[in-house]
Amino acid sequence: MKNFTIKKLKIRPATIIVFVVAMAFILLMPQVNSGYKMLCLNLTLIYAMVALSISIMLGMGGQMTFAGVTMMGVGGYFTANMTSGRLGFAIPTLPALLLAPLFTALVALALGLVLLRLRGTYFTFATIGLVQVAWSFYSMNKPAFGGYDGISGVPKLDLFGFVPADYNQWFYILAGGLVIVALIIERIRKTQFGRSLAAVRDNETAALTLGINVYITKVYAFAVAGAICGFAGALYAMMNRYISADTFTFDVGVRYIIMAMLGGVNNTIGCILGAVLIGMLPEWLRVLQGYMQFIYGIGIILLMIFMPMGLSGVFLTALKRYRKKKKIKLEHRASQTAAEKGEA
Amino acid sequence: MKPVLRLDTVCKRFGGVIAADNTSFSVLPGEIHGLIGPNGAGKSTLMNLISGIYTCDHGNIYFNEQDITQMPPYERARLGIGRTFQTPRFLQRSNIRDNLLLGTDLSNRFGYTSAFFGKKGDDFESELNKLMQYAGFSFDWDDDISGIPFGQRKLLEIVRSMLAHPKVILVDEPAAGLNNSEVDNVMKLLTVAAKERGIGILLIEHAMDLVMNFCEQIVVINFGKVIASGNPEEVSSNQDVIEAYLGRQRNAQN
Ligand SMILES: Nc1ncnc2c1ncn2[C@@H]1O[C@H](COP(=O)(O)OP(=O)(O)OP(=O)(O)O)[C@@H](O)[C@H]1O
Ligand SMILES: [Mg+2]
């Protein structure tokens, strides 16, 4: 009888490859790019955080939401209001960066308690409503959000004395932030919360009889996703020094969903990859600028037909098949040697 | 001895169908209690009422004499009501480890945040190793649950419910579709649960030999109504029971 022990720390080749590629990417990119290109790349890292928040709700929990873009706005406007001094006071940037996700999580918690009373598609539609309502507030309410002019004069992040001088230096800060977010998500996946979410996604009845409060688990996920978006929004406000409602439209929200879908909605590396691809595509395909909407559209349709689990899904299926083949081969060889021994 | 589970005049209708009609019975700790009846008699409905998937139209359900009739299903599970399903319910997109860990999670409900920061609960591995000795097969951690044969999945579902250290387990037709050695292993697991751990077992099963051999008490229902109850001898000599089952055979022949 075989005994079960969880392999404590088994590093697979795939993990090492991901790590090396990520390090090379982080170290190399600021060396070979600058100025506007670097800004695009930086924005991509911020987008990736929002895409990852979608992977918590949709990938782990099976709840489709458009609210990411709105929550990013909550974090962004919070930071702008707290640090620009337009309200008559200003707090330092580092505390603001830490308070923004907390504040956004509280807002998301309150919204989640209401919206997640709805289930499935009804919840999704309600989040569309939320995005529209929030955008109206952002673009029209002057006291809280600066109205159409937005809020300017947001100071740069001061990280214990390190103030990024240009977009290249910002890149390191954002990459660091993204790595933290990615690690949190990978940790969630492996603990009770991640398993509960998977149960909510795959079988609500089983989840309930396994003691999982389905509703509260979804609300909790919505709050965690909100915190991540709030963090992204705060970084965005500080890098951009200015924030306005155009960044938080429904259209932009849909793009975050596409990023997550393209990379693979339940895969951390996939979501980041999706964000980089969608974020940089307009840069790489400058000549086709006028046709971008068309390309996106065709791309989404093909994606849903040929790889519903995104790029990472295709990769993981291939990897699994390869491992299985290898296992069968090993077993075959073992039985062969056993047979030979028997003959001898 | 105080019953771990008690039903008191429980009623449930689905439109015109009366699935539970003034049903009352109780299950003692450490007892294997059979629940039998023809197809469509309302056996699975009773399990859904006990675990809280359905709500009672009338009547009460008690767990250790605490009224749980209005309690949501996840709280009943946390109190110690475990169950399996007629067709096993697993997370199709998760591997076996995560599927089984959900059982352990249930007895370690100290909150998502403390779990995130590394709070440890029950020793999952040694507990699982013990149970798998009785289940009689092994598997690869990282395999998808969908690669596991049906019979083993039914066994795993019992294992998962036992990992949660419940006080009572509702088992819905564990032997249906299993081969002989798998059935033996099911009964080994259930016997360990009842006799070594004092868990009350409510067992739905169509295989009469199993029910007669393993159950101390049996309750028979037909059209949602209790038509007989008692120990195996009493039940098998009961005229109503013989009729209900013979009637079913006659219908099947027509
Ligand atoms: N959710 C539901 N909605 C409507 N009718 C239902 C529902 N669940 C059960 N029923 C009906 O209630 C009756 C009892 O069904 P139940 O599944 O409890 O029978 P059972 O005794 O478990 O039968 P079997 O041995 O075939 O599993 C059946 O007539 C069934 O059609
Ligand atoms: Mg049934």
XYZ file of C-alpha atoms and ligand atoms in Angstrom:
630
model
C 0.000 0.000 0.000
C 1.344 3.318 -1.035
C 1.682 6.064 1.540
C 0.735 9.626 0.781
C 3.044 12.443 1.659
C 2.736 15.878 0.191
C 6.002 16.650 -1.498
C 7.138 19.607 0.538
C 9.198 21.545 -1.944
C 9.522 20.080 -5.369
C 10.775 22.583 -7.911
C 9.771 21.627 -11.388
C 11.728 22.647 -14.497
C 8.722 24.716 -15.606
C 8.941 26.805 -12.411
C 12.625 27.519 -13.002
C 12.000 28.499 -16.606
C 9.232 30.892 -15.578
C 11.463 32.419 -12.925
C 14.425 32.883 -15.284
C 12.288 34.364 -18.056
C 10.584 36.733 -15.607
C 13.915 37.897 -14.163
C 15.363 38.397 -17.637
C 12.267 40.361 -18.638
C 12.441 42.572 -15.550
C 16.170 43.224 -15.876
C 16.307 43.606 -19.645
C 13.257 45.697 -20.490
C 14.380 48.971 -18.905
C 17.771 48.592 -20.639
C 16.405 48.364 -24.170
C 13.390 50.684 -23.928
C 12.812 54.224 -22.800
C 10.344 57.082 -22.830
C 6.954 56.359 -24.346
C 7.692 52.668 -24.977
C 8.555 52.312 -21.318
C 5.341 54.051 -20.293
C 3.342 51.548 -22.346
C 5.178 48.689 -20.731
C 4.578 50.147 -17.272
C 0.876 50.526 -17.943
C 0.872 46.908 -19.029
C 2.144 45.835 -15.612
C -0.659 47.778 -13.956
C -3.201 46.193 -16.317
C -1.803 42.807 -15.374
C -2.754 43.388 -11.749
C -6.358 44.095 -12.734
C -6.343 41.026 -14.992
C -5.140 39.002 -12.009
C -7.991 40.307 -9.893
C -10.330 38.927 -12.558
C -8.560 35.603 -12.312
C -9.565 35.431 -8.637
C -13.234 36.078 -9.326
C -13.656 34.326 -12.681
C -10.806 31.843 -12.784
C -10.904 30.581 -9.214
C -14.494 31.367 -8.260
C -16.309 31.170 -11.599
C -17.946 34.587 -11.100
C -17.781 36.832 -14.153
C -17.350 40.478 -13.144
C -16.657 43.735 -14.949
C -16.082 45.634 -11.705
C -12.260 45.527 -11.844
C -11.963 48.782 -13.721
C -14.253 50.559 -11.244
C -12.326 49.260 -8.242
C -9.110 50.464 -9.843
C -10.799 53.855 -10.006
C -11.682 53.718 -6.315
C -8.029 53.113 -5.417
C -6.799 55.715 -7.891
C -9.154 58.504 -6.806
C -8.567 57.666 -3.155
C -4.827 58.098 -3.670
C -5.238 61.280 -5.686
C -7.494 62.828 -3.053
C -5.273 61.805 -0.158
C -1.946 62.924 -1.609
C -2.550 65.844 -3.998
C -3.666 68.196 -1.229
C -6.865 69.218 -3.060
C -8.905 68.387 0.046
C -6.772 70.684 2.169
C -4.534 67.956 3.560
C -2.032 65.491 2.156
C -0.692 62.248 3.542
C 2.694 60.817 2.469
C 2.637 58.588 -0.593
C 3.722 55.279 0.937
C 0.920 55.170 3.533
C -1.477 56.177 0.754
C -0.266 53.268 -1.373
C -0.976 50.884 1.513
C -4.283 52.459 2.513
C -5.665 52.471 -1.044
C -6.090 48.676 -1.313
C -7.558 48.594 2.195
C -10.076 51.323 1.399
C -10.953 49.696 -1.927
C -11.423 46.345 -0.216
C -13.921 47.923 2.174
C -15.836 49.511 -0.698
C -15.773 46.193 -2.574
C -16.935 44.371 0.544
C -19.948 46.642 0.879
C -20.763 46.372 -2.829
C -20.155 42.624 -2.848
C -22.546 42.060 0.046
C -25.278 43.596 -2.099
C -24.340 42.495 -5.631
C -23.517 38.889 -4.776
C -27.040 38.362 -3.484
C -27.561 37.972 -7.236
C -26.283 34.821 -8.838
C -24.524 33.936 -12.067
C -25.452 36.116 -15.026
C -27.561 38.457 -12.889
C -24.500 39.302 -10.846
C -22.479 39.899 -14.019
C -25.099 42.282 -15.407
C -25.229 44.131 -12.112
C -21.478 44.738 -12.315
C -21.983 46.256 -15.771
C -24.457 48.645 -14.168
C -21.942 49.382 -11.433
C -19.244 50.310 -13.976
C -21.595 52.717 -15.745
C -22.833 54.356 -12.563
C -19.313 54.709 -11.175
C -18.088 56.223 -14.427
C -20.885 58.813 -14.289
C -19.809 59.758 -10.795
C -16.137 59.883 -11.749
C -16.757 62.113 -14.754
C -19.388 64.446 -13.299
C -18.843 64.800 -9.580
C -16.394 67.615 -9.024
C -15.925 67.606 -5.218
C -14.989 63.939 -4.956
C -13.493 63.085 -8.351
C -12.577 66.368 -10.024
C -15.297 65.904 -12.643
C -14.291 66.080 -16.266
C -10.946 67.707 -15.496
C -9.890 64.841 -13.281
C -7.387 65.325 -10.496
C -3.838 66.461 -11.183
C -0.855 67.121 -8.983
C -0.564 63.626 -7.545
C 2.948 63.340 -6.102
C 5.305 60.549 -7.127
C 5.732 57.560 -4.881
C 8.442 58.009 -2.277
C 9.653 54.532 -1.331
C 11.847 55.126 1.746
C 13.669 57.893 -0.067
C 13.696 56.279 -3.495
C 11.661 58.441 -5.858
C 11.524 57.051 -9.391
C 13.052 59.642 -11.723
C 11.724 58.247 -14.993
C 9.562 55.494 -16.418
C 12.504 53.116 -16.421
C 12.793 53.382 -12.650
C 9.040 53.134 -12.275
C 9.246 49.825 -14.100
C 11.149 48.216 -11.234
C 8.605 49.395 -8.670
C 5.671 48.165 -10.739
C 7.356 44.849 -11.491
C 7.938 44.425 -7.760
C 4.295 45.229 -7.057
C 3.134 42.762 -9.683
C 5.331 40.010 -8.266
C 3.810 40.603 -4.812
C 0.283 40.410 -6.244
C 1.154 37.246 -8.184
C 2.619 35.596 -5.076
C -0.477 36.446 -3.028
C -2.675 34.881 -5.679
C -0.569 31.736 -5.877
C -0.745 31.466 -2.091
C -4.536 31.862 -2.144
C -4.759 29.083 -4.706
C -3.024 26.667 -2.343
C -4.900 27.471 0.856
C -8.403 26.958 2.174
C -9.768 30.074 0.496
C -8.647 28.957 -2.957
C -10.120 25.492 -2.514
C -13.398 26.935 -1.255
C -13.562 29.175 -4.309
C -12.889 26.212 -6.589
C -15.733 24.370 -4.880
C -18.049 27.337 -5.378
C -17.085 27.377 -9.046
C -17.381 23.656 -9.763
C -20.187 22.449 -7.516
C -22.158 24.726 -5.229
C -24.115 21.882 -3.653
C -20.950 19.980 -2.767
C -19.465 23.224 -1.446
C -22.434 23.782 0.869
C -22.318 20.255 2.261
C -18.578 20.689 2.860
C -19.302 23.591 5.178
C -18.507 26.390 2.736
C -20.601 29.528 3.018
C -20.885 30.095 -0.714
C -22.164 33.659 -0.478
C -19.556 34.899 1.995
C -16.781 33.161 0.054
C -17.771 35.065 -3.084
C -17.982 38.350 -1.154
C -14.551 37.734 0.337
C -13.146 37.053 -3.144
C -14.746 40.243 -4.435
C -13.069 42.197 -1.634
C -9.644 40.634 -2.247
C -9.980 41.279 -5.985
C -10.998 44.850 -5.115
C -7.908 45.318 -2.952
C -5.667 44.259 -5.835
C -7.422 46.659 -8.223
C -7.145 49.420 -5.617
C -3.419 48.816 -5.383
C -3.138 48.995 -9.176
C -5.161 52.219 -9.199
C -2.939 53.819 -6.564
C 0.226 52.974 -8.514
C -1.393 54.290 -11.682
C -2.292 57.618 -10.065
C 1.222 58.082 -8.698
C 2.990 57.214 -11.904
C 0.658 59.190 -14.139
C 0.499 62.131 -11.658
C -3.024 62.666 -12.922
C -6.244 60.723 -12.955
C -9.481 61.120 -14.903
C -12.622 59.209 -15.777
C -11.468 58.080 -19.276
C -9.352 55.423 -17.622
C -12.385 53.806 -16.011
C -14.886 53.344 -18.823
C -16.711 50.138 -19.581
C -14.631 49.715 -22.769
C -11.430 49.705 -20.771
C -13.023 47.256 -18.346
C -13.746 44.839 -21.174
C -10.097 44.970 -22.191
C -9.042 43.666 -18.773
C -11.380 40.717 -19.234
C -9.871 39.999 -22.656
C -6.386 40.076 -21.171
C -7.339 37.494 -18.560
C -9.144 35.348 -21.131
C -6.308 35.454 -23.633
C -3.699 34.335 -21.135
C -5.924 31.843 -19.348
C -8.293 32.984 -16.699
C -7.173 30.527 -14.041
C -3.449 30.923 -14.536
C -1.299 33.623 -12.975
C 1.483 33.657 -15.537
C -1.144 33.457 -18.281
C -2.967 36.567 -17.056
C 0.275 38.560 -16.970
C 1.169 37.342 -20.448
C -2.293 38.268 -21.707
C -1.957 41.762 -20.279
C 1.450 42.244 -21.925
C 0.160 41.004 -25.298
C -3.021 43.089 -25.325
C -1.268 46.082 -23.786
C 1.607 46.108 -26.266
C -0.315 45.016 -29.354
C -1.261 48.596 -30.406
C 2.439 49.497 -30.091
C 3.723 46.534 -32.043
C 1.047 46.813 -34.731
C 1.264 50.583 -35.192
C 0.492 50.309 -38.916
C -2.785 48.572 -38.201
C -3.958 51.156 -35.659
C -7.241 51.794 -37.450
C -8.114 48.107 -37.461
C -7.422 47.341 -33.800
C -11.081 46.880 -32.809
C -11.517 44.514 -35.733
C -8.428 42.504 -34.799
C -9.539 42.280 -31.161
C -12.967 41.084 -32.239
C -11.724 38.349 -34.538
C -9.131 37.418 -31.953
C -11.716 36.914 -29.208
C -13.905 34.727 -31.402
C -10.980 32.535 -32.449
C -9.771 32.373 -28.854
C -13.111 31.126 -27.550
C -13.350 28.502 -30.315
C -9.830 27.125 -30.265
C -8.541 27.787 -26.769
C -11.221 28.548 -24.204
C -8.666 28.256 -21.407
C -6.325 30.714 -23.117
C -2.673 30.422 -24.057
C -1.706 28.904 -20.720
C -4.485 26.338 -21.111
C -3.004 25.131 -24.394
C 0.437 24.989 -22.837
C -0.689 23.149 -19.702
C -2.666 20.556 -21.675
C 0.404 19.832 -23.769
C 2.571 19.619 -20.657
C 0.145 17.239 -18.953
C 0.029 15.018 -22.031
C 3.822 14.939 -22.163
C 4.110 14.017 -18.464
C 1.530 11.265 -18.843
C 3.354 9.831 -21.847
C 6.603 9.892 -19.917
C 4.947 8.145 -16.973
C 3.462 5.422 -19.175
C 6.835 4.929 -20.850
C 8.545 4.556 -17.467
C 5.935 2.087 -16.252
C 6.231 0.155 -19.489
C 9.995 -0.032 -19.120
C 9.677 -1.136 -15.490
C 7.271 -3.939 -16.398
C 9.567 -4.980 -19.250
C 12.608 -5.268 -16.989
C 10.497 -7.170 -14.503
C 9.417 -9.574 -17.249
C 13.020 -10.035 -18.421
C 14.103 -10.770 -14.873
C 11.345 -13.352 -14.658
C 12.604 -15.072 -17.812
C 16.200 -15.079 -16.619
C -28.381 7.119 24.458
C -29.206 10.509 22.902
C -29.821 10.270 19.141
C -27.321 12.194 17.022
C -29.992 12.790 14.416
C -33.745 12.906 14.844
C -36.495 13.616 12.335
C -39.882 14.629 13.668
C -42.915 14.517 11.318
C -40.934 15.893 8.359
C -42.926 16.764 5.213
C -41.826 17.789 1.732
C -43.878 18.152 -1.461
C -42.751 18.783 -5.016
C -45.867 20.022 -6.783
C -48.174 17.024 -6.640
C -45.513 14.578 -5.491
C -45.307 13.951 -1.768
C -41.640 13.049 -1.289
C -41.701 13.040 2.528
C -44.913 12.435 4.416
C -44.765 12.866 8.203
C -41.485 11.008 8.405
C -40.016 10.406 11.854
C -37.026 8.322 12.912
C -33.708 8.758 14.680
C -30.102 7.661 14.316
C -27.894 6.851 17.342
C -24.146 7.525 17.545
C -22.134 4.560 16.252
C -25.182 2.987 14.671
C -25.534 1.952 11.027
C -29.105 2.821 10.222
C -30.586 1.603 6.950
C -32.986 3.709 4.888
C -34.626 1.628 2.191
C -37.573 1.799 -0.164
C -38.421 1.417 -3.851
C -37.141 3.837 -6.509
C -38.626 7.283 -6.112
C -39.754 6.567 -2.543
C -38.116 9.755 -1.278
C -34.871 8.485 0.242
C -32.508 10.983 -1.381
C -35.020 13.731 -0.639
C -34.719 12.935 3.070
C -30.940 13.256 2.859
C -31.298 16.587 1.114
C -33.653 17.733 3.862
C -31.255 16.612 6.582
C -28.209 18.242 4.976
C -30.209 21.388 4.252
C -30.162 21.353 0.447
C -33.972 21.343 0.637
C -36.029 22.995 3.361
C -38.810 21.153 5.184
C -42.401 22.166 4.462
C -43.309 20.978 7.916
C -41.736 19.159 10.850
C -38.359 19.442 12.537
C -34.882 18.006 12.293
C -32.666 17.736 15.376
C -28.921 17.257 15.606
C -27.912 16.155 19.121
C -31.342 17.444 20.154
C -30.573 20.905 18.761
C -33.231 22.085 16.295
C -31.503 22.635 12.942
C -34.595 22.862 10.738
C -33.871 26.472 9.745
C -30.095 26.212 9.659
C -28.259 26.774 6.332
C -26.509 23.706 4.886
C -22.930 24.892 5.479
C -23.618 25.368 9.190
C -25.100 21.890 9.440
C -21.944 20.541 7.802
C -19.819 22.428 10.331
C -21.857 20.962 13.194
C -20.898 17.503 11.952
C -23.360 16.320 9.324
C -21.350 14.792 6.488
C -22.746 13.226 3.370
C -22.075 11.577 0.040
C -24.155 11.799 -3.107
C -25.888 9.221 -5.273
C -23.543 10.325 -8.062
C -20.294 11.548 -6.483
C -19.773 15.292 -6.492
C -16.204 16.468 -6.868
C -14.487 19.522 -8.272
C -13.905 18.378 -11.811
C -11.196 20.930 -12.485
C -9.156 20.306 -9.336
C -6.724 17.510 -8.613
C -7.369 14.754 -6.082
C -5.379 16.404 -3.325
C -7.445 19.588 -3.363
C -10.645 17.592 -3.558
C -9.768 15.620 -0.441
C -8.312 18.602 1.399
C -11.780 20.142 1.242
C -12.781 17.474 3.767
C -9.953 18.421 6.114
C -10.744 22.103 5.608
C -14.183 21.476 7.060
C -12.760 20.385 10.412
C -10.258 23.283 10.315
C -12.643 26.161 9.789
C -10.553 28.831 11.467
C -11.033 31.349 8.703
C -9.501 32.086 5.340
C -7.152 34.764 6.642
C -5.435 32.651 9.311
C -5.141 29.809 6.793
C -3.557 32.235 4.325
C -0.933 33.172 6.895
C -0.040 29.563 7.489
C -2.149 28.352 10.428
C -2.007 24.552 10.410
C -4.849 22.239 11.301
C -5.353 18.471 11.321
C -2.638 16.176 10.075
C -4.130 15.502 6.669
C -1.574 12.981 5.450
C -1.569 10.479 8.314
C -5.338 10.647 8.581
C -5.699 10.009 4.864
C -3.174 7.169 4.959
C -5.208 5.468 7.678
C -8.438 5.735 5.710
C -6.916 4.645 2.415
C -5.842 1.353 4.023
C -9.532 0.516 4.264
C -10.439 2.029 0.914
C -7.938 -0.390 -0.581
C -6.421 1.531 -3.473
C -3.945 4.290 -4.089
C -3.622 7.127 -6.547
C -1.365 9.906 -7.657
C -1.831 13.212 -5.829
C -1.773 15.400 -8.858
C -4.074 13.292 -11.008
C -7.325 14.877 -12.097
C -10.338 13.530 -10.291
C -11.944 12.782 -13.656
C -9.316 10.077 -14.300
C -10.498 8.052 -11.277
C -12.929 5.167 -11.935
C -16.503 5.562 -10.681
C -16.218 2.994 -7.890
C -13.094 4.573 -6.453
C -14.721 7.982 -6.642
C -17.559 6.718 -4.465
C -14.988 5.436 -1.976
C -13.109 8.723 -2.080
C -16.300 10.592 -1.315
C -16.736 8.593 1.882
C -13.076 9.208 2.724
C -13.548 12.929 2.121
C -16.534 13.067 4.447
C -14.623 11.150 7.148
C -11.646 13.529 6.922
C -13.962 16.189 8.306
C -14.545 14.247 11.566
C -18.345 14.333 11.353
C -20.787 13.044 13.994
C -23.124 11.572 11.428
C -22.687 10.648 7.756
C -25.480 10.314 5.229
C -24.441 7.768 2.595
C -26.546 7.576 -0.581
C -26.303 4.203 -2.372
C -22.567 3.667 -1.864
C -22.553 0.217 -3.446
C -24.442 0.986 -6.667
C -22.218 0.338 -9.675
C -19.309 -1.060 -7.632
C -17.602 -4.429 -7.982
C -17.481 -6.885 -5.079
C -14.131 -5.908 -3.627
C -15.047 -2.223 -3.826
C -18.289 -2.961 -1.974
C -16.263 -4.755 0.702
C -14.079 -1.705 1.083
C -17.073 0.600 1.340
C -18.444 -1.493 4.171
C -15.026 -1.620 5.858
C -14.864 2.187 5.829
C -18.395 2.552 7.155
C -17.816 -0.019 9.877
C -14.671 1.786 10.998
C -16.583 5.062 11.015
C -19.403 3.660 13.130
C -17.641 1.226 15.455
C -14.252 2.877 16.002
C -15.245 6.494 15.770
C -18.805 6.409 16.984
C -20.172 8.133 13.908
C -23.856 7.571 13.194
C -24.414 6.304 9.653
C -27.628 6.743 7.694
C -27.302 4.329 4.792
C -29.458 4.277 1.667
C -28.889 1.046 -0.212
C -30.774 -1.145 -2.661
C -28.605 -4.244 -2.124
C -30.664 -6.084 0.490
C -27.892 -8.436 1.627
C -25.763 -5.448 2.644
C -28.588 -3.759 4.470
C -29.580 -6.933 6.315
C -25.987 -7.761 7.265
C -24.700 -4.383 8.329
C -27.611 -2.349 9.675
C -28.759 -2.519 13.283
C -31.908 -0.578 12.521
C -33.814 -0.140 9.296
C -36.521 2.288 8.278
C -38.550 1.506 5.156
C -40.342 4.228 3.213
C -42.696 4.139 0.273
C -44.299 7.181 -1.370
C -42.588 9.321 1.265
C -44.239 7.465 4.146
C -42.565 5.256 6.745
C -44.150 1.831 6.282
C -41.970 -0.114 8.683
C -39.026 0.211 11.010
C -37.053 -1.995 13.364
C -34.201 -4.468 13.246
C -33.535 -6.544 10.097
C -35.662 -9.532 11.191
C -38.651 -7.381 12.065
C -38.466 -5.454 8.829
C -37.939 -8.417 6.523
C -40.975 -10.229 7.939
C -43.207 -7.160 7.751
C -46.155 -7.669 5.405
C -46.221 -4.079 4.076
C -42.544 -4.247 3.232
C -42.883 -7.518 1.368
C -45.797 -6.067 -0.575
C -43.984 -2.853 -1.450
C -41.033 -4.791 -2.762
C -43.066 -7.532 -4.442
C -45.264 -4.841 -5.956
C -42.191 -3.232 -7.356
C -41.073 -6.526 -8.888
C -44.490 -7.105 -10.401
C -44.379 -3.614 -11.908
C -40.955 -4.271 -13.280
C -42.148 -7.406 -15.008
C -45.045 -5.620 -16.714
N -35.900 18.813 -6.810
C -36.994 18.094 -7.101
N -37.998 18.655 -7.813
C -39.125 17.948 -8.118
N -39.319 16.684 -7.756
C -38.369 16.054 -7.046
C -37.159 16.724 -6.691
N -36.367 15.870 -5.995
C -37.069 14.717 -5.916
N -38.260 14.827 -6.538
C -39.279 13.789 -6.625
O -39.478 13.250 -5.347
C -39.648 11.848 -5.398
C -38.616 11.167 -4.541
O -37.339 11.273 -5.147
P -36.002 10.757 -4.468
O -34.875 11.143 -5.344
O -35.951 11.219 -3.068
O -36.218 9.176 -4.522
P -35.235 8.028 -4.050
O -35.969 7.266 -3.005
O -33.917 8.558 -3.695
O -35.158 7.144 -5.368
P -33.926 6.335 -6.000
O -33.869 5.025 -5.286
O -34.317 6.161 -7.421
O -32.696 7.151 -5.822
C -39.555 11.450 -6.861
O -40.862 11.321 -7.373
C -38.840 12.616 -7.494
O -39.263 12.779 -8.823
Mg -32.011 8.458 -4.504
